[in-house]
PDB file of C-alpha atoms in Angstrom:
ATOM      1  CA  MET A   1    -182.006  87.271 -93.679  1.00 65.00           C
ATOM      2  CA  ASN A   2    -180.201  84.314 -92.641  1.00 78.00           C
ATOM      3  CA  LYS A   3    -181.547  81.126 -95.194  1.00 85.00           C
ATOM      4  CA  ARG A   4    -182.276  79.216 -92.535  1.00 78.00           C
ATOM      5  CA  TYR A   5    -185.216  81.383 -91.022  1.00 78.00           C
ATOM      6  CA  LEU A   6    -185.860  82.429 -95.380  1.00 82.00           C
ATOM      7  CA  LYS A   7    -186.738  78.539 -95.617  1.00 84.00           C
ATOM      8  CA  VAL A   8    -188.656  78.271 -92.597  1.00 80.00           C
ATOM      9  CA  LEU A   9    -190.901  81.323 -93.930  1.00 82.00           C
ATOM     10  CA  GLY A  10    -191.505  79.546 -97.080  1.00 85.00           C
ATOM     11  CA  LEU A  11    -192.510  76.265 -95.260  1.00 84.00           C
ATOM     12  CA  TYR A  12    -194.495  77.918 -92.711  1.00 83.00           C
ATOM     13  CA  ALA A  13    -196.335  80.027 -94.971  1.00 84.00           C
ATOM     14  CA  LEU A  14    -197.243  76.680 -97.592  1.00 84.00           C
ATOM     15  CA  SER A  15    -198.476  74.806 -94.355  1.00 83.00           C
ATOM     16  CA  SER A  16    -200.799  77.973 -93.428  1.00 81.00           C
ATOM     17  CA  LEU A  17    -202.017  78.146 -97.040  1.00 81.00           C
ATOM     18  CA  VAL A  18    -202.852  74.683 -98.005  1.00 81.00           C
ATOM     19  CA  PRO A  19    -205.673  74.368 -94.917  1.00 79.00           C
ATOM     20  CA  ALA A  20    -206.846  77.122 -95.771  1.00 77.00           C
ATOM     21  CA  ILE A  21    -207.178  76.183 -99.309  1.00 79.00           C
ATOM     22  CA  LEU A  22    -208.385  72.973 -98.518  1.00 77.00           C
ATOM     23  CA  PHE A  23    -210.991  73.628 -95.554  1.00 77.00           C
ATOM     24  CA  GLY A  24    -212.516  77.151 -97.812  1.00 71.00           C
ATOM     25  CA  LYS A  25    -212.264  79.587 -95.274  1.00 65.00           C
ATOM     26  CA  GLU A  26    -213.032  82.350 -97.161  1.00 70.00           C
ATOM     27  CA  GLU A  27    -210.787  85.183 -95.496  1.00 70.00           C
ATOM     28  CA  SER A  28    -209.128  87.812 -97.876  1.00 76.00           C
ATOM     29  CA  ALA A  29    -205.875  87.572 -98.551  1.00 76.00           C
ATOM     30  CA  THR A  30    -204.964  90.532 -95.798  1.00 80.00           C
ATOM     31  CA  LYS A  31    -205.879  88.507 -93.376  1.00 81.00           C
ATOM     32  CA  TRP A  32    -203.987  85.479 -94.112  1.00 79.00           C
ATOM     33  CA  VAL A  33    -200.884  87.694 -94.737  1.00 82.00           C
ATOM     34  CA  THR A  34    -201.143  89.047 -91.790  1.00 85.00           C
ATOM     35  CA  LYS A  35    -202.078  85.962 -90.159  1.00 83.00           C
ATOM     36  CA  THR A  36    -199.000  84.458 -91.330  1.00 83.00           C
ATOM     37  CA  ALA A  37    -196.676  87.182 -90.619  1.00 85.00           C
ATOM     38  CA  ALA A  38    -197.944  87.004 -86.775  1.00 87.00           C
ATOM     39  CA  GLY A  39    -197.378  83.046 -86.833  1.00 85.00           C
ATOM     40  CA  TYR A  40    -194.094  83.307 -87.994  1.00 85.00           C
ATOM     41  CA  SER A  41    -193.031  85.529 -85.935  1.00 86.00           C
ATOM     42  CA  ILE A  42    -193.287  83.818 -83.288  1.00 87.00           C
ATOM     43  CA  PHE A  43    -192.158  80.897 -84.639  1.00 84.00           C
ATOM     44  CA  ALA A  44    -188.824  82.906 -85.699  1.00 82.00           C
ATOM     45  CA  TYR A  45    -188.551  83.971 -82.111  1.00 87.00           C
ATOM     46  CA  GLY A  46    -188.588  80.546 -80.583  1.00 86.00           C
ATOM     47  CA  LEU A  47    -186.455  79.341 -82.818  1.00 84.00           C
ATOM     48  CA  LYS A  48    -183.684  82.042 -82.463  1.00 85.00           C
ATOM     49  CA  ALA A  49    -184.487  81.515 -78.268  1.00 87.00           C
ATOM     50  CA  MET A  50    -183.648  77.868 -78.883  1.00 86.00           C
ATOM     51  CA  THR A  51    -180.696  78.385 -81.035  1.00 85.00           C
ATOM     52  CA  LYS A  52    -179.029  80.491 -78.223  1.00 89.00           C
ATOM     53  CA  ARG A  53    -179.896  78.483 -74.790  1.00 88.00           C
ATOM     54  CA  LYS A  54    -178.241  75.798 -76.876  1.00 84.00           C
ATOM     55  CA  LYS A  55    -175.305  77.317 -77.834  1.00 85.00           C
ATOM     56  CA  ALA A  56    -175.437  78.684 -73.979  1.00 74.00           C
TER      57      ALA A  56
END
């Protein structure tokens, strides 16, 4: 996996974890991981599409 995408994954996971902790949403770890994976997938696809569009 590209280093850029790993950095984005880390930042995305952190940015979704902090509000969950601060606002006390009581949800299971499985649900948080699922939501984070889905959100990251959408974000990474958009990033890849924008990069391809910029190069074209």
